[in-house]
CSV table of C-alpha atoms in Angstrom, one decimal:
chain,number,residue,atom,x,y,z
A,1,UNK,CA,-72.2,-104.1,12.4
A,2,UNK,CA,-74.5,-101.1,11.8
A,3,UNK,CA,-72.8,-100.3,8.4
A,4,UNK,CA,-73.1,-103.7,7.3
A,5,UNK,CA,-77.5,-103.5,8.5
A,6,UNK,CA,-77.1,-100.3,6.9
A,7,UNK,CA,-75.8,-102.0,3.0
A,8,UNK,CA,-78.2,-105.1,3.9
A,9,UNK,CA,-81.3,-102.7,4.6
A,10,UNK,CA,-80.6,-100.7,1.3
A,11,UNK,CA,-80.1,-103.8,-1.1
A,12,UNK,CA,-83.3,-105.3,0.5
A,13,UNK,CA,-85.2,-102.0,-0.6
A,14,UNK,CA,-84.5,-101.6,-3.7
A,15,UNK,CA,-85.1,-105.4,-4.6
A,16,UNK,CA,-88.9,-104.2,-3.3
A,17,UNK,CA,-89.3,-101.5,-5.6
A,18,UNK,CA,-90.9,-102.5,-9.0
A,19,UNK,CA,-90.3,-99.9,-11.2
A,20,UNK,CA,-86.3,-100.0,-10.4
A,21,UNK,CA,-84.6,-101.8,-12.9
A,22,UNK,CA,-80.8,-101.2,-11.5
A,23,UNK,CA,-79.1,-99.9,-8.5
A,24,UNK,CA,-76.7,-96.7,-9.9
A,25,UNK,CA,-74.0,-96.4,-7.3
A,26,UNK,CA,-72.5,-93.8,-9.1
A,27,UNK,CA,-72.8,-90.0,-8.0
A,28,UNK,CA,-75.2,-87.8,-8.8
A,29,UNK,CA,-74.7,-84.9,-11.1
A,30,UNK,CA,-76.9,-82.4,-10.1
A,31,UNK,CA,-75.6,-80.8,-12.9
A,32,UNK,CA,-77.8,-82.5,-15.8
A,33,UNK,CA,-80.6,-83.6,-12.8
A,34,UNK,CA,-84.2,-82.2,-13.7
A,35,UNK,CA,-87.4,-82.0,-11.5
A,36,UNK,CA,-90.7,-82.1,-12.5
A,37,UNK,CA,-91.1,-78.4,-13.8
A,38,UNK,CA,-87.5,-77.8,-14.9
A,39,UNK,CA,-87.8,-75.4,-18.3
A,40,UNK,CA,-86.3,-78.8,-20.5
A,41,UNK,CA,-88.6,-81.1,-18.6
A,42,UNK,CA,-91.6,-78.9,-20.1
A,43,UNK,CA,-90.0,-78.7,-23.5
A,44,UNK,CA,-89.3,-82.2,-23.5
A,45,UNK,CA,-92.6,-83.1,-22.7
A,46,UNK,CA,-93.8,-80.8,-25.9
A,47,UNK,CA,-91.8,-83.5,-27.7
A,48,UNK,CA,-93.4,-86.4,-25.9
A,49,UNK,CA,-97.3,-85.7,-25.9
A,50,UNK,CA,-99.9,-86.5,-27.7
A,51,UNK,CA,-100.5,-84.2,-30.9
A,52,UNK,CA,-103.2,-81.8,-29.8
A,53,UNK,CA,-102.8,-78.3,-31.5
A,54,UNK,CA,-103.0,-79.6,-35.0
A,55,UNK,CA,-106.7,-79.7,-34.9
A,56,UNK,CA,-107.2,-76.6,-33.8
A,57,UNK,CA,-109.6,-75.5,-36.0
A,58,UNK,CA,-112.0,-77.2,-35.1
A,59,UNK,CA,-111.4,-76.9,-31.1
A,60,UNK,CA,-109.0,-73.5,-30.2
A,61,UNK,CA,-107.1,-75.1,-27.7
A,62,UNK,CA,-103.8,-77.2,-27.6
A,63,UNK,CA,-105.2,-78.6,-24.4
A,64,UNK,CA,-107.0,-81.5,-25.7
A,65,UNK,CA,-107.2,-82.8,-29.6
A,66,UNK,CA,-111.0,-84.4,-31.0
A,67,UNK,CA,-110.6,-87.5,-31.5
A,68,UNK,CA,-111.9,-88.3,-35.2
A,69,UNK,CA,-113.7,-89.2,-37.1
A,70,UNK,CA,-116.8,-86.4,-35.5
A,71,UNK,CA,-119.4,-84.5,-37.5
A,72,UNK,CA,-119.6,-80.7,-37.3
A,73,UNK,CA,-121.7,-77.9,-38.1
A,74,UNK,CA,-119.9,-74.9,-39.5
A,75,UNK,CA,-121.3,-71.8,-40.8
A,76,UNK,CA,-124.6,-73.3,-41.9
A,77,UNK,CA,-122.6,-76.6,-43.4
A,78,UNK,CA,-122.5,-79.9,-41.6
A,79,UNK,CA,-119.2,-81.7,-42.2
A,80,UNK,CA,-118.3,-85.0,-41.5
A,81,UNK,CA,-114.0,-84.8,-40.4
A,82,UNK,CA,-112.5,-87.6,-40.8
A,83,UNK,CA,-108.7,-86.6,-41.5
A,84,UNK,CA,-106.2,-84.0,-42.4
A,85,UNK,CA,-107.6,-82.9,-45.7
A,86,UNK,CA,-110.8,-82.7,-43.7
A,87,UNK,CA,-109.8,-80.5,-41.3
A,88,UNK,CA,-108.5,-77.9,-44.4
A,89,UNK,CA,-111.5,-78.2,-45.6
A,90,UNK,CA,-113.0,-76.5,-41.9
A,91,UNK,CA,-110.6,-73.9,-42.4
A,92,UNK,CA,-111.2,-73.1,-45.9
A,93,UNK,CA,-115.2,-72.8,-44.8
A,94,UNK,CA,-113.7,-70.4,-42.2
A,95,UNK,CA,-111.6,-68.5,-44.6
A,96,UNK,CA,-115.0,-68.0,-47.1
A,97,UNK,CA,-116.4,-65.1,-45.9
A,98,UNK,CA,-115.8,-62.1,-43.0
A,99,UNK,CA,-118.9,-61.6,-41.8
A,100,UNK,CA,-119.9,-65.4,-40.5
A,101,UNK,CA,-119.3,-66.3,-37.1
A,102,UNK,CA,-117.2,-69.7,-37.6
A,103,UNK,CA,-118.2,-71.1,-34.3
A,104,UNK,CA,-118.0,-75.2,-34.9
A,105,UNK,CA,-120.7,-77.0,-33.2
A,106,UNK,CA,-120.4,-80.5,-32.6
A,107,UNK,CA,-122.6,-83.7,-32.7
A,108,UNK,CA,-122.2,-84.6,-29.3
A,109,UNK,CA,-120.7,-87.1,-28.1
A,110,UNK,CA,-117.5,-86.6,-28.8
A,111,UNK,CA,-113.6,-88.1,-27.2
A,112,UNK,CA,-110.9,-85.7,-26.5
A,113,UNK,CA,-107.6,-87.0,-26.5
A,114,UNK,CA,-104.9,-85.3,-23.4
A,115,UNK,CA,-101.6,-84.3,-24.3
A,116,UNK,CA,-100.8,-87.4,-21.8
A,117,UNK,CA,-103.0,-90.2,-24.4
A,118,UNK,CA,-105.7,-90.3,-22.0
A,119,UNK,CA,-109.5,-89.6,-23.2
A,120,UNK,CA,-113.0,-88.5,-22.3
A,121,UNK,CA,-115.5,-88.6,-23.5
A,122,UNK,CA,-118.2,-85.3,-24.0
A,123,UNK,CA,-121.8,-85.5,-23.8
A,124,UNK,CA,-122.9,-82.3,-24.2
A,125,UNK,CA,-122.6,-78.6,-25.2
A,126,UNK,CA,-122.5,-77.8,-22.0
A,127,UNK,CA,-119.9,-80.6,-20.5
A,128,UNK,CA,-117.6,-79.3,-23.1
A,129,UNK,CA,-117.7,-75.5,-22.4
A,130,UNK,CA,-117.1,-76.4,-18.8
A,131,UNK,CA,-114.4,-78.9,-19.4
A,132,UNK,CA,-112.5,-76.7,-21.9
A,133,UNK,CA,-112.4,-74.1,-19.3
A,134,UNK,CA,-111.3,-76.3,-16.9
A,135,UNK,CA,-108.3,-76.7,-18.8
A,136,UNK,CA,-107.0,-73.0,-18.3
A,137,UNK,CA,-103.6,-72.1,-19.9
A,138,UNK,CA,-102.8,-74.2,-22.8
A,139,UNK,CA,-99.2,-72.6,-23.3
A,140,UNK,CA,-97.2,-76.0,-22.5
A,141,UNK,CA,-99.6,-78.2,-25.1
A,142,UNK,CA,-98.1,-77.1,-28.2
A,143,UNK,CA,-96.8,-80.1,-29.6
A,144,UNK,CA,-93.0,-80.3,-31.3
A,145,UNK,CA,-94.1,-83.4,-33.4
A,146,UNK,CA,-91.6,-82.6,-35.9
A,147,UNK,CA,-88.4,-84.1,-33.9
A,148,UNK,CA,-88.2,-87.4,-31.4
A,149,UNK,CA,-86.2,-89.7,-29.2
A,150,UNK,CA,-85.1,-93.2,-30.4
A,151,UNK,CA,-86.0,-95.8,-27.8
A,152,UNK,CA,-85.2,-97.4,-25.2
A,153,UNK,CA,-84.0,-94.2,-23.1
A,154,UNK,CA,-82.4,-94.8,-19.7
A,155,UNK,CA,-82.7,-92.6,-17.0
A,156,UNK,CA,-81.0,-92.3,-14.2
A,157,UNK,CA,-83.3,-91.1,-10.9
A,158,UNK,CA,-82.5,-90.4,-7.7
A,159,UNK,CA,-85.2,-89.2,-4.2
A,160,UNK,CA,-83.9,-86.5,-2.3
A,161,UNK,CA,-85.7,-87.5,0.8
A,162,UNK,CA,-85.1,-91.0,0.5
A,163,UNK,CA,-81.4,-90.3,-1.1
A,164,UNK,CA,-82.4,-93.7,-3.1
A,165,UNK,CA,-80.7,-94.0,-6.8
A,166,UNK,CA,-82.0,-96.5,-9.5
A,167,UNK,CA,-82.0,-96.9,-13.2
A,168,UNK,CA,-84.8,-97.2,-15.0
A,169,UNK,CA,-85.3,-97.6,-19.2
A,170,UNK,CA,-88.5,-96.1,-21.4
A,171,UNK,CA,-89.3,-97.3,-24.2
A,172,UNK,CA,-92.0,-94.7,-26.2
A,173,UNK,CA,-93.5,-91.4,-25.9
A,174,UNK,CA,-96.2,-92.1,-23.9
A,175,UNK,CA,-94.6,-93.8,-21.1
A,176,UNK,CA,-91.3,-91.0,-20.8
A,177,UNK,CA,-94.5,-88.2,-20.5
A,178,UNK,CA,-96.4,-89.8,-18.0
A,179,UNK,CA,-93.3,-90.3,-15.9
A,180,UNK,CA,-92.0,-87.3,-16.3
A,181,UNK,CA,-95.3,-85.6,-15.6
A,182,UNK,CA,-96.0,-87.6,-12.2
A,183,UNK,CA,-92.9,-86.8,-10.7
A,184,UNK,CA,-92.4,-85.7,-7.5
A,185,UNK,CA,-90.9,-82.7,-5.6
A,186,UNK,CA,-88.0,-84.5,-4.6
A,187,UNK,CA,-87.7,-86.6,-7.0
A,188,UNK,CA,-84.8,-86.2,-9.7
A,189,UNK,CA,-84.2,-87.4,-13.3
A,190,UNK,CA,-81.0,-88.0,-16.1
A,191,UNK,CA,-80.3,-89.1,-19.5
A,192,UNK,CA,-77.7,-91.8,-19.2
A,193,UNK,CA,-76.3,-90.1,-22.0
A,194,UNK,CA,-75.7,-90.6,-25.0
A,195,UNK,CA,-79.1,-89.9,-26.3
A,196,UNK,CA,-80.2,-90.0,-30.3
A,197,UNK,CA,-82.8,-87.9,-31.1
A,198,UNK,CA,-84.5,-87.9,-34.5
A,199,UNK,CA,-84.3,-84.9,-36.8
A,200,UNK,CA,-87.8,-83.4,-39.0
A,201,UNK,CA,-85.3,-84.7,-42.1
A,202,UNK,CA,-85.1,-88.4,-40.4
A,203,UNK,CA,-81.4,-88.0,-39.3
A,204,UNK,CA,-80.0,-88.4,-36.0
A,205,UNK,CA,-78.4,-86.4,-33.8
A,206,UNK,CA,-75.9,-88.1,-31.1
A,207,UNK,CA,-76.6,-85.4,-27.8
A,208,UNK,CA,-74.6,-85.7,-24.7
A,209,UNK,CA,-75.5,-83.2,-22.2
A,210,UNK,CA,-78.9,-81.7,-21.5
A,211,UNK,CA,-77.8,-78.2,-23.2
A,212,UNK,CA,-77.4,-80.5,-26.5
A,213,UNK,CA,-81.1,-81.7,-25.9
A,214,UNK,CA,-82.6,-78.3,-25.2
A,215,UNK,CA,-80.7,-76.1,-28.6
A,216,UNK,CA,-81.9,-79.8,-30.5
A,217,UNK,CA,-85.2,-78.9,-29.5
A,218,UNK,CA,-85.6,-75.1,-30.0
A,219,UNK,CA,-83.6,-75.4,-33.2
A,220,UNK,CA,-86.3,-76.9,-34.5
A,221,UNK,CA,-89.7,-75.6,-32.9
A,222,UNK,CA,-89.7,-73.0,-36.2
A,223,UNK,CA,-90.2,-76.3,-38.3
A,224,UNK,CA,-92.4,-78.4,-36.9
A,225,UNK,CA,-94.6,-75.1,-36.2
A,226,UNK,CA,-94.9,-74.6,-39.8
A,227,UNK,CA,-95.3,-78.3,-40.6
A,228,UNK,CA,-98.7,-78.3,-38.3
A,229,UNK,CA,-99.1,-74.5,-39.8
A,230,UNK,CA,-100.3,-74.3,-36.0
A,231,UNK,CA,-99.8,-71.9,-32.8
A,232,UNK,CA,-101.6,-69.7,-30.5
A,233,UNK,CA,-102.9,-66.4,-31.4
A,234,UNK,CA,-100.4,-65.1,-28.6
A,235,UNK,CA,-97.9,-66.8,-30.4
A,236,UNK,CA,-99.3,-65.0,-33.8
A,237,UNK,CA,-99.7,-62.0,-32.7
A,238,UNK,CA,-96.7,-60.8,-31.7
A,239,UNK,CA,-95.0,-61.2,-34.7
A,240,UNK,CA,-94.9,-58.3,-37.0
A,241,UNK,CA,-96.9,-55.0,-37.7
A,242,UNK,CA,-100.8,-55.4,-38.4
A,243,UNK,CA,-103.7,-53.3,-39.1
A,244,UNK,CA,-107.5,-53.3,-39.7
A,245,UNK,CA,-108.2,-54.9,-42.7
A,246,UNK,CA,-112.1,-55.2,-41.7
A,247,UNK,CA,-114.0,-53.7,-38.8
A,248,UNK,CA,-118.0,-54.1,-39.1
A,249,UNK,CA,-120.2,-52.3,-36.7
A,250,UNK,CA,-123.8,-53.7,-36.2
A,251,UNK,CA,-123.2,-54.8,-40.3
A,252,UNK,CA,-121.8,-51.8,-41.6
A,253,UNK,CA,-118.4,-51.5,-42.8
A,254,UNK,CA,-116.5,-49.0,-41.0
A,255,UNK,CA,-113.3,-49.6,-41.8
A,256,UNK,CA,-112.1,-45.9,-43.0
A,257,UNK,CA,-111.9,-45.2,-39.0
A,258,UNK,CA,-109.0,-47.3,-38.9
A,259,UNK,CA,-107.1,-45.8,-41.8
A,260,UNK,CA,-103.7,-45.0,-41.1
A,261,UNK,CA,-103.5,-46.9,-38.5
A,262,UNK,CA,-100.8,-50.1,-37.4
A,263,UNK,CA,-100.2,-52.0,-34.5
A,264,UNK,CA,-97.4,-53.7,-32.9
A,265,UNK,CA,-97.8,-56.2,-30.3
A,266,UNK,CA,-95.6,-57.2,-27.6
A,267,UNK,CA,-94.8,-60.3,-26.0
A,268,UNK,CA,-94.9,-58.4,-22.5
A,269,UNK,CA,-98.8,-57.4,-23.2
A,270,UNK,CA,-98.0,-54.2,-24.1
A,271,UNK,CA,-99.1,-53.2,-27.6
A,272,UNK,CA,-98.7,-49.3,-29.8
A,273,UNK,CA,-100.8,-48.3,-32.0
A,274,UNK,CA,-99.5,-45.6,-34.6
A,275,UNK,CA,-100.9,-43.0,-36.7
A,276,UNK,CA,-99.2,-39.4,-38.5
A,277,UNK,CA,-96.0,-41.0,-36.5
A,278,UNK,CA,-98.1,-40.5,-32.8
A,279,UNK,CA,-97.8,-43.3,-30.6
A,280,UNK,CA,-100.6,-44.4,-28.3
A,281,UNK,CA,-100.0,-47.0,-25.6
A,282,UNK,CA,-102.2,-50.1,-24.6
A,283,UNK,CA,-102.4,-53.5,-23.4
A,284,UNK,CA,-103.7,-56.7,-24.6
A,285,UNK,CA,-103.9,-60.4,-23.2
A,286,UNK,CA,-105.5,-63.5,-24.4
A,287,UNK,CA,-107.3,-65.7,-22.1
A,288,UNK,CA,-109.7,-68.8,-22.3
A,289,UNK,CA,-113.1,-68.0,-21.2
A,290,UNK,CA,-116.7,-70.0,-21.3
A,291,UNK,CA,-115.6,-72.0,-24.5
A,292,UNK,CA,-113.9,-69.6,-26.2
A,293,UNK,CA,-110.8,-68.0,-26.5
A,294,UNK,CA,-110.8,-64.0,-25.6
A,295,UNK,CA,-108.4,-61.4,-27.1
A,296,UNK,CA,-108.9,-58.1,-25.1
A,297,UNK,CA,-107.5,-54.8,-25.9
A,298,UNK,CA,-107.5,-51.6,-23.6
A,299,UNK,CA,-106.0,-48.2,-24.3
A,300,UNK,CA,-106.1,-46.6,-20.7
A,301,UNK,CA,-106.7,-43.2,-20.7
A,302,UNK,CA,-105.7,-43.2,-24.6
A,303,UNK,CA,-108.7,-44.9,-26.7
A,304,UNK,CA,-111.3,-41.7,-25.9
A,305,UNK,CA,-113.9,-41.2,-28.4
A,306,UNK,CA,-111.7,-41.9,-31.5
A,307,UNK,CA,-110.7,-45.0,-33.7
A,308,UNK,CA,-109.2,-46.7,-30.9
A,309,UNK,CA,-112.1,-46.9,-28.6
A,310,UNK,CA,-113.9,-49.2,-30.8
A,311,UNK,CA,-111.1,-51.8,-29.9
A,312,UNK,CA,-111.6,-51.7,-26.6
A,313,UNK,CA,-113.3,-55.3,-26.0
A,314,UNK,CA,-112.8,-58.3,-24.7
A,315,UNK,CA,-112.6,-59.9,-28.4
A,316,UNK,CA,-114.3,-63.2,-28.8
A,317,UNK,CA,-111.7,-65.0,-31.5
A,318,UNK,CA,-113.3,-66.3,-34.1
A,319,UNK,CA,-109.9,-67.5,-36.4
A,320,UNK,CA,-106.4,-66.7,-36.8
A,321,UNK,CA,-103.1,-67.7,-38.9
A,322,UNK,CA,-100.0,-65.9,-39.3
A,323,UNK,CA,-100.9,-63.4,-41.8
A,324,UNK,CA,-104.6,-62.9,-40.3
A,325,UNK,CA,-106.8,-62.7,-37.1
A,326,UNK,CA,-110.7,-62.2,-36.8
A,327,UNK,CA,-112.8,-61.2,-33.8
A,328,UNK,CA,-116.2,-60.5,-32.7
A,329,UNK,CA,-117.6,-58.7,-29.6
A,330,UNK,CA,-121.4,-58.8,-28.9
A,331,UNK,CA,-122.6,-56.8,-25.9
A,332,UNK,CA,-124.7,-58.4,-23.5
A,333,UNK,CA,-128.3,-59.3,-24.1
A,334,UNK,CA,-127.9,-59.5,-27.7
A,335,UNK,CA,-126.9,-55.6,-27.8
A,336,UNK,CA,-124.5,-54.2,-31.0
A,337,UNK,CA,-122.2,-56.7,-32.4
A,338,UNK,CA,-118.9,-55.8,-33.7
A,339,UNK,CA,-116.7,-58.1,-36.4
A,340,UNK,CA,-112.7,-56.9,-37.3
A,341,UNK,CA,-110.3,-58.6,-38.9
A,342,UNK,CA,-106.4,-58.0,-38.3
A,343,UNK,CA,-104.6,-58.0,-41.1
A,344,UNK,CA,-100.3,-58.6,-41.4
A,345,UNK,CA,-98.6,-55.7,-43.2
């Protein structure tokens, strides 16, 4: 009698429960299960969102995208951006000279579009220095628009606490990231494999365990990077050697200081600098702060009174690409301003 209340209190749940589609009886494989933060339910989200590091040019962040069309004011130009070719044109106005600030101002107001296709909207300066610091770390918001799913998906999900198990189907982008981004801690997901995923050349691909989806995906994050000709100056940085190609100190060109000099970066925030074959040590990190994104270099007990010293800010970044990065540093109260420019060897 109890096992049969049991079956009959079970059924009557899950005929409750909107968003279930199907009971799955089967068993779970915890195997191919992912939660919430699971390192392929990030990446797969990359995948899913809504573009956001493509434009930025105009904003520095992968955190949000401006929604267009929006009128700037760049360098002492006012633009009107309406689309891609637009949006070269901002960085070609960057690219003109070494010496301007490239800091885009925009006509407020202005919508920001989530990686999750919500929006808000920004009516001032100020609400959009405070909101993009708001945002913190944009390290999981660089799109992988290169690659996709092919629709409907069915999932299989399954509640620790409740030990519940239902199917349920998805059938676009925006829908598979907001589920998979509002999931709870004991809540569990699965492909109901096989899944088809599209390839940058229009192909498909037939995938049949999650280990299939995840070498899919990193196969081709080196693609669709260079398609949006788009990542983060941490991203940047760290690949290669690089030296000064430009440092200007209160408008004079000082660049000679640097001679001899190159850097290598490391991913683990350490960085050498070398010169005559000596080595000297530092750090760097890259941080958003007040609006802005801030490169800082130190050289502890190594920068002294030479060269290196002069590098020891906390860099305002004013561009970057993968061949070149420039910087500014302004001491407080309008005190001696510093421009340099990082060149790839």
């Amino acid at each position: 009698m109890k096992k049969l209340l049991f079956i009959f209190s079970a059924i009557f749940f899950l005929s409750l429960t909107s968003c279930q589609e199907e009971e799955d009886v089967q068993n779970i494989d915890t195997s191919q299960s992912l939660t919430k933060d699971a390192p392929l339910s990030v990446l797969i989200r990359r995948v899913l969102q809504y573009p956001t590091n493509y434009d930025n040019v105009l904003d520095g962040t992968a955190s949000f995208s401006v929604v267009l069309p929006v009128y700037i004011t760049l360098n002492n130009q006012s633009i009107h951006v309406v689309d891609s070719e637009d949006l070269a044109y901002v960085k070609s106005v960057k690219n003109m000279s070494n010496t301007d600030n490239d800091i885009v101002y925009f006509t407020f107001p202005i919508t920001l579009k989530k990686p999750d296709y919500s929006e808000i909207v920004i009516q001032s300066q100020q609400q959009y220095d405070e909101y993009l610091t708001s945002c913190g770390s944009d390290s999981n918001f660089h799109e992988i628009s290169c690659v996709g799913f092919k629709y409907p998906i069915q999932l299989k999900l399954y509640n620790t606490s409740t030990q519940a198990a239902y199917t349920k189907k998805v059938y676009g982008n925006a829908e598979f990231y907001n589920f998979s981004s509002s999931l709870k801690s004991d809540e569990l997901y699965s492909f109901a494999y096989p899944v088809e995923m599209q390839k940058p050349d229009g192909a498909y691909n037939s995938l049949i365990k999650n280990i299939d989806i995840e070498s899919f995906i990193n196969n081709y994050i080196g693609t669709c990077e260079a398609e949006s000709n788009q990542s983060t100056i941490s991203d940047v940085v760290v690949q290669g050697t690089w030296m000064v190609s430009l440092f200007m100190d209160e408008g004079h060109d000082e660049t000679y200081e640097f001679n001899g000099y190159t850097f290598v970066f490391n991913q683990n925030g350490s960085l050498v600098a070398t010169k005559n074959s000596v080595n000297t040590n530092g750090d760097w990190e890259s941080y958003p702060h007040d609006g802005n994104t801030k490169f800082e270099i130190d050289f502890p007990g190594g920068g002294g009174n030479g060269a290196l010293h002069y590098l020891e800010e906390d860099w305002i970044v004013l561009e970057y690409n993968t061949s070149l990065i420039k910087l500014s540093h302004q001491n407080g109260g309008g005190g001696e301003s510093h421009l340099i420019t990082l060149t790839k060897i």
